[in-house]
Coordinates of C-alpha atoms and ligand atoms in Angstrom, one line a residue:
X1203 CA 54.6 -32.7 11.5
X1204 CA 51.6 -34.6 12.8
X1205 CA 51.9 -31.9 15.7
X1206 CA 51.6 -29.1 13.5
X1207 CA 49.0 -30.1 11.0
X1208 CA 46.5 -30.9 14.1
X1209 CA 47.2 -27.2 15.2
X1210 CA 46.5 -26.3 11.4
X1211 CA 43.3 -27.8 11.6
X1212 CA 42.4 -26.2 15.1
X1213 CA 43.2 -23.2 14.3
X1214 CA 41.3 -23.3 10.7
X1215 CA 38.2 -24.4 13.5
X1216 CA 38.7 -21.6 15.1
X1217 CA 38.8 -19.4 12.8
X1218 CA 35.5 -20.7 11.2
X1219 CA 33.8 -20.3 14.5
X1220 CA 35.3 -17.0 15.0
X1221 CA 33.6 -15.7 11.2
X1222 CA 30.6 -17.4 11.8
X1223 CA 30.2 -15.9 15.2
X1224 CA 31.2 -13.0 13.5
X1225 CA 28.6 -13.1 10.9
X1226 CA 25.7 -13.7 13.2
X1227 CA 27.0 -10.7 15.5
X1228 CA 26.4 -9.0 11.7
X1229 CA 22.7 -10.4 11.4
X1230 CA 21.8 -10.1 15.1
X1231 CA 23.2 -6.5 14.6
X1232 CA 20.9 -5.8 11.5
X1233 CA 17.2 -6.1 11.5
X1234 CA 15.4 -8.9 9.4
X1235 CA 12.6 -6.9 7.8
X1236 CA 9.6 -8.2 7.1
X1237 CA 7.0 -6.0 4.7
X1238 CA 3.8 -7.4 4.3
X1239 CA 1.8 -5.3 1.6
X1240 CA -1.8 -5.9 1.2
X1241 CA -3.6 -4.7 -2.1
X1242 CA -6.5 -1.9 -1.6
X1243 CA -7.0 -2.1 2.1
X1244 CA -8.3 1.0 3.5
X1245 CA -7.0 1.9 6.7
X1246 CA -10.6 2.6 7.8
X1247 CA -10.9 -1.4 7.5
X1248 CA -8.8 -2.0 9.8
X1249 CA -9.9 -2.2 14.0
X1250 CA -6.5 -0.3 15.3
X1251 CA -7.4 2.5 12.8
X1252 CA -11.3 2.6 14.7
X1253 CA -12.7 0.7 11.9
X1254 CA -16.6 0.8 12.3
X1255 CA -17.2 -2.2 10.4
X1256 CA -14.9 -5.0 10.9
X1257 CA -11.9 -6.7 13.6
X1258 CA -8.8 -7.4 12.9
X1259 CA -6.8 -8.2 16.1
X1260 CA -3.3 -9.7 14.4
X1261 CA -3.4 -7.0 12.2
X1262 CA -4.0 -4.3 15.7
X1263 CA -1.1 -6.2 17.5
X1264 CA 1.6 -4.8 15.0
X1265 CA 0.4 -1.4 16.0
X1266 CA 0.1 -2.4 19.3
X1267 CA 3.5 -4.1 19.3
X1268 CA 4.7 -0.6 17.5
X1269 CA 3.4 2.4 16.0
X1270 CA 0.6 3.3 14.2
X1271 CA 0.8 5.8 11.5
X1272 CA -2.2 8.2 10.9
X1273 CA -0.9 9.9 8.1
X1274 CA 0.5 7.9 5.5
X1275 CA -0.3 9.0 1.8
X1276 CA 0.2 7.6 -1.5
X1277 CA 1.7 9.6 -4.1
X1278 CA -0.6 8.2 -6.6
X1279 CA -3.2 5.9 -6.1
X1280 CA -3.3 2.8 -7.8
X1281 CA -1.7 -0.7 -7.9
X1282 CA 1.5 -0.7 -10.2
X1283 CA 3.2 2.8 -9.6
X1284 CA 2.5 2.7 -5.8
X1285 CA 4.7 -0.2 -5.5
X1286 CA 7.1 1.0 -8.6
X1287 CA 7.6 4.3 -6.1
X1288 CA 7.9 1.6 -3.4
X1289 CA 10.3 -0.1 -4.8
X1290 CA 12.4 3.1 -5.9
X1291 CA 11.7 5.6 -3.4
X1292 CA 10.7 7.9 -6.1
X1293 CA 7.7 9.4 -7.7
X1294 CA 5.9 8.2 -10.7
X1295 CA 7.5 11.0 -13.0
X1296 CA 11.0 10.2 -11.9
X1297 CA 10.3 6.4 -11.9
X1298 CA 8.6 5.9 -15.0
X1299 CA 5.7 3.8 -14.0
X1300 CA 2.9 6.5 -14.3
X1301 CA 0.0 4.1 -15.1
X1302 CA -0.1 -0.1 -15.3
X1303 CA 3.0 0.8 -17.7
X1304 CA 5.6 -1.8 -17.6
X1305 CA 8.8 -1.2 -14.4
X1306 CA 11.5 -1.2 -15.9
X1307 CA 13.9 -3.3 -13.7
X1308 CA 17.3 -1.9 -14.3
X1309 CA 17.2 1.2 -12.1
X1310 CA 18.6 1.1 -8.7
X1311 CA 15.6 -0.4 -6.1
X1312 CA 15.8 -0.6 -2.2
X1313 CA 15.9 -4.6 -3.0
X1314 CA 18.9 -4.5 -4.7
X1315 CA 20.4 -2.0 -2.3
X1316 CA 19.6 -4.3 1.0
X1317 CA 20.6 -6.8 -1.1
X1318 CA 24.1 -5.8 -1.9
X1319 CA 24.6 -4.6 1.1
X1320 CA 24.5 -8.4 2.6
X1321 CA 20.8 -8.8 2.7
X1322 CA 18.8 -12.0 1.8
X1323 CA 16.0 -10.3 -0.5
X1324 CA 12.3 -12.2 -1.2
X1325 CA 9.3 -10.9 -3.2
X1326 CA 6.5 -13.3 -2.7
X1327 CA 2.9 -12.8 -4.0
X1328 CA 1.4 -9.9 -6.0
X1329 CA 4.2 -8.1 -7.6
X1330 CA 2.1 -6.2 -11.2
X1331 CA 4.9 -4.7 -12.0
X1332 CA 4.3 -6.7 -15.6
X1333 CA 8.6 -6.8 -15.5
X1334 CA 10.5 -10.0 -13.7
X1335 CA 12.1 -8.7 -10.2
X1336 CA 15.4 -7.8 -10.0
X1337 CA 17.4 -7.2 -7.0
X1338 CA 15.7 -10.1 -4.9
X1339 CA 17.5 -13.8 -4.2
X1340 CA 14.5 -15.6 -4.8
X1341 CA 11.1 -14.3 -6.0
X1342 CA 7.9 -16.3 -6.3
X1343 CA 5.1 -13.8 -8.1
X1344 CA 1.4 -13.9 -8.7
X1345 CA 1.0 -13.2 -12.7
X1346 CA -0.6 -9.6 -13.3
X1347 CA -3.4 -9.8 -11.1
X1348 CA -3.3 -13.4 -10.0
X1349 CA -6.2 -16.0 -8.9
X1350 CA -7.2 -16.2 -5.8
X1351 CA -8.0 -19.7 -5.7
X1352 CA -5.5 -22.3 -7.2
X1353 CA -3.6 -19.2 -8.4
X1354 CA -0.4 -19.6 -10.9
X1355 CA 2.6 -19.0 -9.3
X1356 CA 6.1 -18.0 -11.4
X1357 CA 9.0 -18.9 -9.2
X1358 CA 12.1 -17.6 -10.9
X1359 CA 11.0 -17.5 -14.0
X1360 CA 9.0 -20.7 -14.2
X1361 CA 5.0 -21.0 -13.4
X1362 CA 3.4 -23.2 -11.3
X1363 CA 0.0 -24.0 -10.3
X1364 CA -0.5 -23.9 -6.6
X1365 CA -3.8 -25.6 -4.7
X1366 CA -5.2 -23.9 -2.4
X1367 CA -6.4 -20.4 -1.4
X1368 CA -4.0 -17.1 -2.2
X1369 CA -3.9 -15.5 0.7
X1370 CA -2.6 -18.7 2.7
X1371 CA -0.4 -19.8 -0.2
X1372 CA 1.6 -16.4 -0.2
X1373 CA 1.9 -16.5 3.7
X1374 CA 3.0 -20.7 3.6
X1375 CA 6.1 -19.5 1.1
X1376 CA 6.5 -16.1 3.0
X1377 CA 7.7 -18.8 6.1
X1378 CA 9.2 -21.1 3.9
X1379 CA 11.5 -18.3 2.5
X1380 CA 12.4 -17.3 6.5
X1381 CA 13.0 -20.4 7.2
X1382 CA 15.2 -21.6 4.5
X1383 CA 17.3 -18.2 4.5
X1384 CA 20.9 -18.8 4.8
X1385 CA 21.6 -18.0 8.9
X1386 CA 24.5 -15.4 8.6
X1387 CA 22.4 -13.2 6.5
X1388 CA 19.6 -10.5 7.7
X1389 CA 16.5 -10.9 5.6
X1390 CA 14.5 -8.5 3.9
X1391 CA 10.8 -10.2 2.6
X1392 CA 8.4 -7.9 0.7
X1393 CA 5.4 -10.5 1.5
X1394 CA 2.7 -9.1 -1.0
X1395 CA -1.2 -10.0 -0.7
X1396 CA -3.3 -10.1 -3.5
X1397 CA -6.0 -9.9 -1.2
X1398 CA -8.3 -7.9 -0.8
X1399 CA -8.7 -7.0 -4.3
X1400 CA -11.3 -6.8 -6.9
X1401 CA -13.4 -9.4 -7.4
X1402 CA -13.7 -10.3 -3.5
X1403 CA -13.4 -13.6 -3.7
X1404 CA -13.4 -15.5 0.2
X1405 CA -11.7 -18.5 1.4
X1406 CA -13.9 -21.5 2.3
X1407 CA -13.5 -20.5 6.1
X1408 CA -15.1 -17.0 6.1
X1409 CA -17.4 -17.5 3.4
X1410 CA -20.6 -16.9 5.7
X1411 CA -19.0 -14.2 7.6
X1412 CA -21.1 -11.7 8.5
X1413 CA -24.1 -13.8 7.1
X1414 CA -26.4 -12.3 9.8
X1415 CA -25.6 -9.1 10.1
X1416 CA -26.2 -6.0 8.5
X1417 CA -22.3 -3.3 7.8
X1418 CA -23.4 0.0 8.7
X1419 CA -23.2 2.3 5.7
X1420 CA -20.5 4.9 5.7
X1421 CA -21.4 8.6 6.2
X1422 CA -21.4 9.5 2.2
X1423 CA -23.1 6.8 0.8
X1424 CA -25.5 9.1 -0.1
X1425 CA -23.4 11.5 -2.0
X1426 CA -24.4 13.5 -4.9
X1427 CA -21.2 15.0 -6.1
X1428 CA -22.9 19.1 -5.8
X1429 CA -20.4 21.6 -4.6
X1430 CA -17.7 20.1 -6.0
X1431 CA -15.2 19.7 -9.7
X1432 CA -17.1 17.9 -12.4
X1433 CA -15.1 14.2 -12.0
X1434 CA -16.8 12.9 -8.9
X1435 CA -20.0 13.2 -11.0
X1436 CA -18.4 11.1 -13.6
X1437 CA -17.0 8.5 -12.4
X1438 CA -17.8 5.4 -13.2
X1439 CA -17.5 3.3 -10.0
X1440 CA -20.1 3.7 -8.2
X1441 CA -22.0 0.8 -5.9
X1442 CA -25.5 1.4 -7.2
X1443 CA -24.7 1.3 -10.9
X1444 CA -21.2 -0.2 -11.7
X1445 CA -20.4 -3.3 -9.5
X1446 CA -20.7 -6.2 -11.9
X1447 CA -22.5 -9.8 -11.8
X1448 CA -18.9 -10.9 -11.0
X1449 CA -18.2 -8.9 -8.1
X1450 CA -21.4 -9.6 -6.8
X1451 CA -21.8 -13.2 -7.6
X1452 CA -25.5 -13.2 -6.9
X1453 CA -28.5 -12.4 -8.3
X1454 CA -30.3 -9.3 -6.6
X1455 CA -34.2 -10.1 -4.6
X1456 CA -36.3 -9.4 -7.5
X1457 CA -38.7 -6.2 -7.1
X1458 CA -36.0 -3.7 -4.5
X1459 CA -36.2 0.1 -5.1
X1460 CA -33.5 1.6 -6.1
X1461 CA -32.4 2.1 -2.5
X1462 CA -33.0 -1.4 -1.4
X1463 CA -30.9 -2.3 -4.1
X1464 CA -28.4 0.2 -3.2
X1465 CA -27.8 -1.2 0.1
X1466 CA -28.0 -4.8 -1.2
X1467 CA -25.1 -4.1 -3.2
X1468 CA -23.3 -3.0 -0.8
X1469 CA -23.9 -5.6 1.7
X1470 CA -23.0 -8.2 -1.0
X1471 CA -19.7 -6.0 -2.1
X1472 CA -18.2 -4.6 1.6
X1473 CA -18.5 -8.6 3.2
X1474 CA -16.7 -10.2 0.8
X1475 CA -14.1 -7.5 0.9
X1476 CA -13.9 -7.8 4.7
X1477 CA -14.1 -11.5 4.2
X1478 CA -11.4 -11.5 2.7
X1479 CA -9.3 -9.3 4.8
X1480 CA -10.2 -11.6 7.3
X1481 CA -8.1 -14.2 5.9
X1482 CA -5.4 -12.0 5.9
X1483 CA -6.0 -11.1 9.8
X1484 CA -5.1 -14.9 10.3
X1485 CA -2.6 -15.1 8.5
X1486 CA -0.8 -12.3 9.4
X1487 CA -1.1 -14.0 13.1
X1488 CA 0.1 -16.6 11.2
X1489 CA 3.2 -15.2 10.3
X1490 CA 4.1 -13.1 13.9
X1491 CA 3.5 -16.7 16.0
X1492 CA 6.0 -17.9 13.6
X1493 CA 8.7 -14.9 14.1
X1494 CA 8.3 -15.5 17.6
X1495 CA 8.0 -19.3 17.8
X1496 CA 11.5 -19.1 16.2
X1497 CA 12.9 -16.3 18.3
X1498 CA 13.0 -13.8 15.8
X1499 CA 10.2 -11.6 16.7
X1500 CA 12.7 -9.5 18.7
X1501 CA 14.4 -8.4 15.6
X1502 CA 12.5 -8.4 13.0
X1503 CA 11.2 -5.3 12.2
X1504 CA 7.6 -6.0 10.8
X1505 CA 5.0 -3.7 9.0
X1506 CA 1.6 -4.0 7.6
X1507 CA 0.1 -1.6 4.8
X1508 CA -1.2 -1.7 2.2
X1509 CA -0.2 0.1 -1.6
X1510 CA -3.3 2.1 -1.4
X1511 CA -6.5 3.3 0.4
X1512 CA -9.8 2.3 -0.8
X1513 CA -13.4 3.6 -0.9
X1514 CA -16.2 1.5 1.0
X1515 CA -18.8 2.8 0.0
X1516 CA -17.7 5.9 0.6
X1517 CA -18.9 8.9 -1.7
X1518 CA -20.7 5.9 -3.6
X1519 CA -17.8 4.2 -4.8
X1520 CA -15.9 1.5 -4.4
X1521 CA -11.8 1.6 -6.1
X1522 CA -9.6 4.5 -5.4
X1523 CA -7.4 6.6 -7.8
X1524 CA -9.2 9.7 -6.1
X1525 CA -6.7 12.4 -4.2
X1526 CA -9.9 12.0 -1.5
X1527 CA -8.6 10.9 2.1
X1528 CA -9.9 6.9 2.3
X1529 CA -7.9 6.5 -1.4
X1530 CA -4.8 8.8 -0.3
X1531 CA -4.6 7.3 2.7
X1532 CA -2.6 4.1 3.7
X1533 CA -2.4 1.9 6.8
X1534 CA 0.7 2.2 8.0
X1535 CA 2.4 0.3 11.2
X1536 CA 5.3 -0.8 12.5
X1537 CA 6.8 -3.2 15.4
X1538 CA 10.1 -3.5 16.3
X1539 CA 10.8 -4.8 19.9
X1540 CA 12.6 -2.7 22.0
X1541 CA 13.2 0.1 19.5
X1542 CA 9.7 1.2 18.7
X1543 CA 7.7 1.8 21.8
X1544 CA 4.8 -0.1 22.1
X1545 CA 1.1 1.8 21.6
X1546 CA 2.3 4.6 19.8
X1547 CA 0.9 6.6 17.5
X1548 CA 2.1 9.4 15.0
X1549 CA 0.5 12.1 13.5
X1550 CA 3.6 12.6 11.1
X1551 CA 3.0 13.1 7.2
X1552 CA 4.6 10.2 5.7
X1553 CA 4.1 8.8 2.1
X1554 CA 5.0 5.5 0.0
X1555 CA 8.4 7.1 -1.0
X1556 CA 10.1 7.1 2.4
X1557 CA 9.7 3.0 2.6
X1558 CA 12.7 2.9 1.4
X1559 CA 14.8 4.9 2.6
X1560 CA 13.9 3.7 5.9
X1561 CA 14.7 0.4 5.3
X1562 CA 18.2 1.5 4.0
X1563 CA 18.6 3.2 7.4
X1564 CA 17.4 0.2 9.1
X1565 CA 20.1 -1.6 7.5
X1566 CA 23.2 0.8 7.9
X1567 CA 22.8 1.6 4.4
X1568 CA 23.8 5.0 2.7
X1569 CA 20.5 6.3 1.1
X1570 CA 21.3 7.7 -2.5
X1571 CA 20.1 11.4 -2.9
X1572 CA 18.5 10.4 -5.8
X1573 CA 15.9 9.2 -3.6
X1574 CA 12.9 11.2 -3.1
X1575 CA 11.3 10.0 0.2
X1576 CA 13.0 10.5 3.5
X1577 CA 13.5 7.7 6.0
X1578 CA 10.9 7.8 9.2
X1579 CA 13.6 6.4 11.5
X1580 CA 13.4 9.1 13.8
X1581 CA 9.5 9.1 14.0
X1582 CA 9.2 5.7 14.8
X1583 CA 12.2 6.8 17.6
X1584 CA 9.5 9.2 18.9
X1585 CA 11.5 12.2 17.6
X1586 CA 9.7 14.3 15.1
X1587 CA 12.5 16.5 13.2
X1588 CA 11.5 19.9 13.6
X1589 CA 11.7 20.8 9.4
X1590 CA 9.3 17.1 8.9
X1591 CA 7.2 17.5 5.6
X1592 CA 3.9 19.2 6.8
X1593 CA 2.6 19.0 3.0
X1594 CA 2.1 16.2 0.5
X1595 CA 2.7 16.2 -3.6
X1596 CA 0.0 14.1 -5.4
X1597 CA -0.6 12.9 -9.2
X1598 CA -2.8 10.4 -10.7
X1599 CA -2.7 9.8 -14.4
X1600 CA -4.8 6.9 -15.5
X1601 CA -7.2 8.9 -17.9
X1602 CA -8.9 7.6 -20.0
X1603 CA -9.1 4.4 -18.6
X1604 CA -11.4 1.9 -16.1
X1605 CA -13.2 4.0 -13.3
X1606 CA -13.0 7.1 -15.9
X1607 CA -11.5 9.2 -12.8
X1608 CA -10.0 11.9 -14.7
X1609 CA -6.3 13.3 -14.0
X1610 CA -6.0 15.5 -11.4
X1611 CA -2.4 16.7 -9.5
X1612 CA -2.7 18.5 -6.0
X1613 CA -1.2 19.1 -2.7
X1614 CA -2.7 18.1 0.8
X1615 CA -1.3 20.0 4.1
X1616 CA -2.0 19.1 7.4
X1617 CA -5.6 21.5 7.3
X1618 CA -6.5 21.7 3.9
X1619 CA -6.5 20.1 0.4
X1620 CA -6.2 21.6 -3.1
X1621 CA -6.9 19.6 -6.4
X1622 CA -6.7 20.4 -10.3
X1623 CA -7.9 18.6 -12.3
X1624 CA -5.8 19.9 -15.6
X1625 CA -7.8 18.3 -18.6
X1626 CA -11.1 19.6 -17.0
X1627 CA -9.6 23.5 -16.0
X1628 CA -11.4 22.5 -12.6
X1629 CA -10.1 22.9 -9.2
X1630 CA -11.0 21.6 -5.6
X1631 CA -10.3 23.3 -2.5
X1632 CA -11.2 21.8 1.0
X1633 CA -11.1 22.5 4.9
X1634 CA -10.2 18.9 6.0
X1635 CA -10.7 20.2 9.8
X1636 CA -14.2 21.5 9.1
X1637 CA -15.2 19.0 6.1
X1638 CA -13.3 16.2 6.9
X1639 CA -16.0 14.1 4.7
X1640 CA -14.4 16.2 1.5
X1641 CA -18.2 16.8 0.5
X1642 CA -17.7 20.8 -0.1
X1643 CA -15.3 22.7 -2.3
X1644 CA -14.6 26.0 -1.1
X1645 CA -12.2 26.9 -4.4
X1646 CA -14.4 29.9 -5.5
X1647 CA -15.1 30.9 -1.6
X1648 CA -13.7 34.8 -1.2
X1649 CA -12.9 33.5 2.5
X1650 CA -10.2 31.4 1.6
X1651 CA -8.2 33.8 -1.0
X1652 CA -5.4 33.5 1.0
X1653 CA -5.3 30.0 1.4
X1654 CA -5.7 29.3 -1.9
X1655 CA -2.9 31.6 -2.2
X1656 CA -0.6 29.9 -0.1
X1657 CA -1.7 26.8 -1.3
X1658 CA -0.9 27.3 -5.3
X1659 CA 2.5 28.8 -4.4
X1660 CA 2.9 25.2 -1.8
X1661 CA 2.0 23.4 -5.0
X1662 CA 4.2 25.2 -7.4
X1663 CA 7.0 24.6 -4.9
X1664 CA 6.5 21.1 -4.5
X1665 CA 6.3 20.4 -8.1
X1666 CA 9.6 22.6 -8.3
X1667 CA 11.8 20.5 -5.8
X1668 CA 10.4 17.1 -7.2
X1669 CA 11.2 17.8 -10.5
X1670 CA 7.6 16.9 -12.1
X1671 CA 7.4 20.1 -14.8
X1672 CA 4.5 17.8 -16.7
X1673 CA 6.5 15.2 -18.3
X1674 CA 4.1 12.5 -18.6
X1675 CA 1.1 15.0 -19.3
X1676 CA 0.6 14.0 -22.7
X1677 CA 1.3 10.2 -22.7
X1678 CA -1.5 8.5 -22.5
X1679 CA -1.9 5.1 -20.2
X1680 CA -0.4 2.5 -21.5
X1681 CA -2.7 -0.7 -21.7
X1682 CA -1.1 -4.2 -20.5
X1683 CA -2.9 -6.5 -22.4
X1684 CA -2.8 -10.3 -21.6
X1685 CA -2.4 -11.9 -18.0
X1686 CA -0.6 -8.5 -16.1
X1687 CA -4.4 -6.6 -17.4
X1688 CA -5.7 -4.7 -14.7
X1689 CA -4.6 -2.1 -11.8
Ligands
LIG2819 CA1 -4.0 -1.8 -5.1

């Protein structure tokens, strides 16, 4: 009896190291995936991407480590429905989440996919999506916008205050959460920044960053909105007249001109944004010394972006919301150790909606065909499919609202972009190879007739196959009041 029990017991042994080998075999077999999402970080901020103002060498090494992607769009450009279309795959008119409206949690999300398909799912730091998460094992969110000092933190559904600075907070528990996930599990972490976001606020460390030196200005600082639809004219976010006393904390020299006090503004806004993606660049070191420190930097797929472009000073403005190329356009890049080649770059025309899927293929995960985006697997394997999008569907709705950018729905191709601007009757056409600075509409040009053309029919067709036939068009932006306020 004794004889048989012990052989009971060794074979139960067995059989427990056999699953758990098993198991690990499972996670070693399936990437961990790390996201980490900053908040309005223009690519053009960014030293990989030939940033003329700032470095960012953690942030370069994932493209160095992987690829880099030039052109990665957002479908529409502004906090809460880039990351609802994140989240789901889909675009704002399928998803629901059109303006700072409220996501509504119960539809199918890439978390709860990775999750029940065996994942360990995290959402830590700026989530805005006003709802709880769902899908995700443990979340710890930034309310609505957040602090960035001493921020509130709600960790499952209870708040806590948290000393310190936000950037640094958010990467402490996005480590925490790594370490502390249960070992037979892949992860998946969606570690978001509220950095660097309006108001700009620094850490301690790089407060006098950039103290003596001057950021060169960006080519259209000087723009006067001629040649071009009626909205640029009229929107209000402009550097010389609409930064506030609390973005720039400081009192102006008395007696400027109105161009000295053009460029002070700027000087005061564009450091403090940099200053602040500087605490991200460590941090983001931070985090990679870590993955590798613990042997997991082989596979873990990371990736920095961010959920939209930005404007520095560009065309005047700062904010986004615009279909122009520094709002539209998100950093987007990728390591993954042996399965990503190392310095690469692609040219491929990839938007906000493929995140997921690509995750899903990451993880040996069917991807529903109610998802809109398509997985960039095979890009970041150096293999461009042959029928890869070579056009782009884009939609902003926030009107009236902050910023008074007014709505406007268009398409961009690899040469050329074409914008209406509906409530207005206004259209924008431009050559992006020969006006790459967006500066000159050349709608009403005889010369391009048959672009314009092709490009209205490209349009039509994209609005066709995506299923936007104006649904939202005549529901106005929805105003969360209270702590979740603001885009
Ligand atoms: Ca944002």
């Amino acid at each position: 009896m004794a004889g048989s029990s012990e052989a009971f017991i060794q074979m139960k042994i067995f059989l427990s190291l056999f699953l758990a080998l098993g198991l690990s075999a499972a996670a070693a077999d399936r990437p961990n995936i790390l996201f980490i999402m900053a908040d309005d970080h223009a690519a053009h901020a960014i030293s990989a991407y030939g940033s003329k103002i700032n470095q960012t060498p953690n942030l370069d090494r994932i493209g160095n480590e992987g690829m880099r992607f030039e052109n990665c769009f957002v479908v529409n450009s502004i906090c809460t429905p880039s990351r609802a279309a994140i989240l789901t795959g889909k675009y704002s008119h399928i998803n629901g989440v059109t303006v700072f409206n409220r996501f509504d949690g119960r539809q199918p999300t890439v978390a709860k996919m990775l999750q029940k398909g065996g994942y360990h799912t995290g959402m830590i730091g700026k989530w805005h999506l006003t709802s709880n998460p769902t899908g995700f094992d443990y979340w710890n969110v930034l309310p609505g916008q957040g602090q960035y000092h001493n921020p509130n933190l709600i960790e499952m559904g209870k708040t806590n205050k948290i000393k310190g600075y936000a950037t640094d907070i958010i990467t402490d528990l996005g480590i925490k959460f790594i370490q502390d996930r249960p070992k037979d599990k892949p992860f998946f972490l969606m570690l978001h920044h509220k950095a660097p976001h309006r108001p700009w606020e620094p850490d301690d460390k790089h407060a006098h960053m950039y103290d003596d030196v001057d950021i060169p200005e960006p080519a259209t600082f000087n723009d006067d909105y001629s040649h071009r639809a009626s909205a640029a004219k009229v929107a209000t976010m402009r550097i010389d007249v609409d930064l506030n006393k609390k973005d720039l904390k400081q009192e102006p020299p008395p007696g400027l001109s109105a161009e000295a006090l053009k460029k002070w503004k700027y000087q005061r806004y564009i450091k403090d944004y940099l200053r602040c993606i500087a605490s991200i660049d460590d941090n983001v070191g931070r985090v990679l010394d870590f993955l590798k420190k613990e042997g997991l930097d082989k596979n873990t797929i990371v990736i920095y972006t961010s959920d939209q472009g930005f404007f520095l000073g560009d065309h005047d403005w700062f904010d986004k919301r615009f279909m122009y190329e520094e709002s539209l356009r998100m950093p987007f890049m990728v390591r993954y150790p042996g399965k990503i080649k190392p310095h690469t770059v692609s040219d491929g025309m990839i938007l906000n909606v493929d995140f997921a899927p690509t995750f899903l293929e990451y993880a040996g995960l069917p991807v529903p065909p109610e998802i809109q985006g398509h997985s960039i697997k095979p890009l970041l394997e150096g293999k461009k499919p042959k029928d890869w999008r070579t056009s782009m569907y884009y939609r902003y709705y926030c009107h009236p609202s902050e910023h008074t950018v007014n709505k406007h729905y268009g398409v961009r191709t690899e040469r050329y972009k074409l914008i209406f601007y509906h409530d207005l009757n206004e259209w924008e056409l431009f050559d992006l190879k020969k006006d790459p600075h967006e500066l000159n509409s050349v709608y009403a040009d005889p010369k391009f007739a048959d672009v314009l053309a092709d490009l209205k029919k490209e349009l039509e067709r994209l609005r066709k196959e995506l299923g936007d036939h104006d649904q939202w068009v005549d529901k106005p932006p929805k105003s969360v009041t209270g702590p979740d306020a603001g885009q």
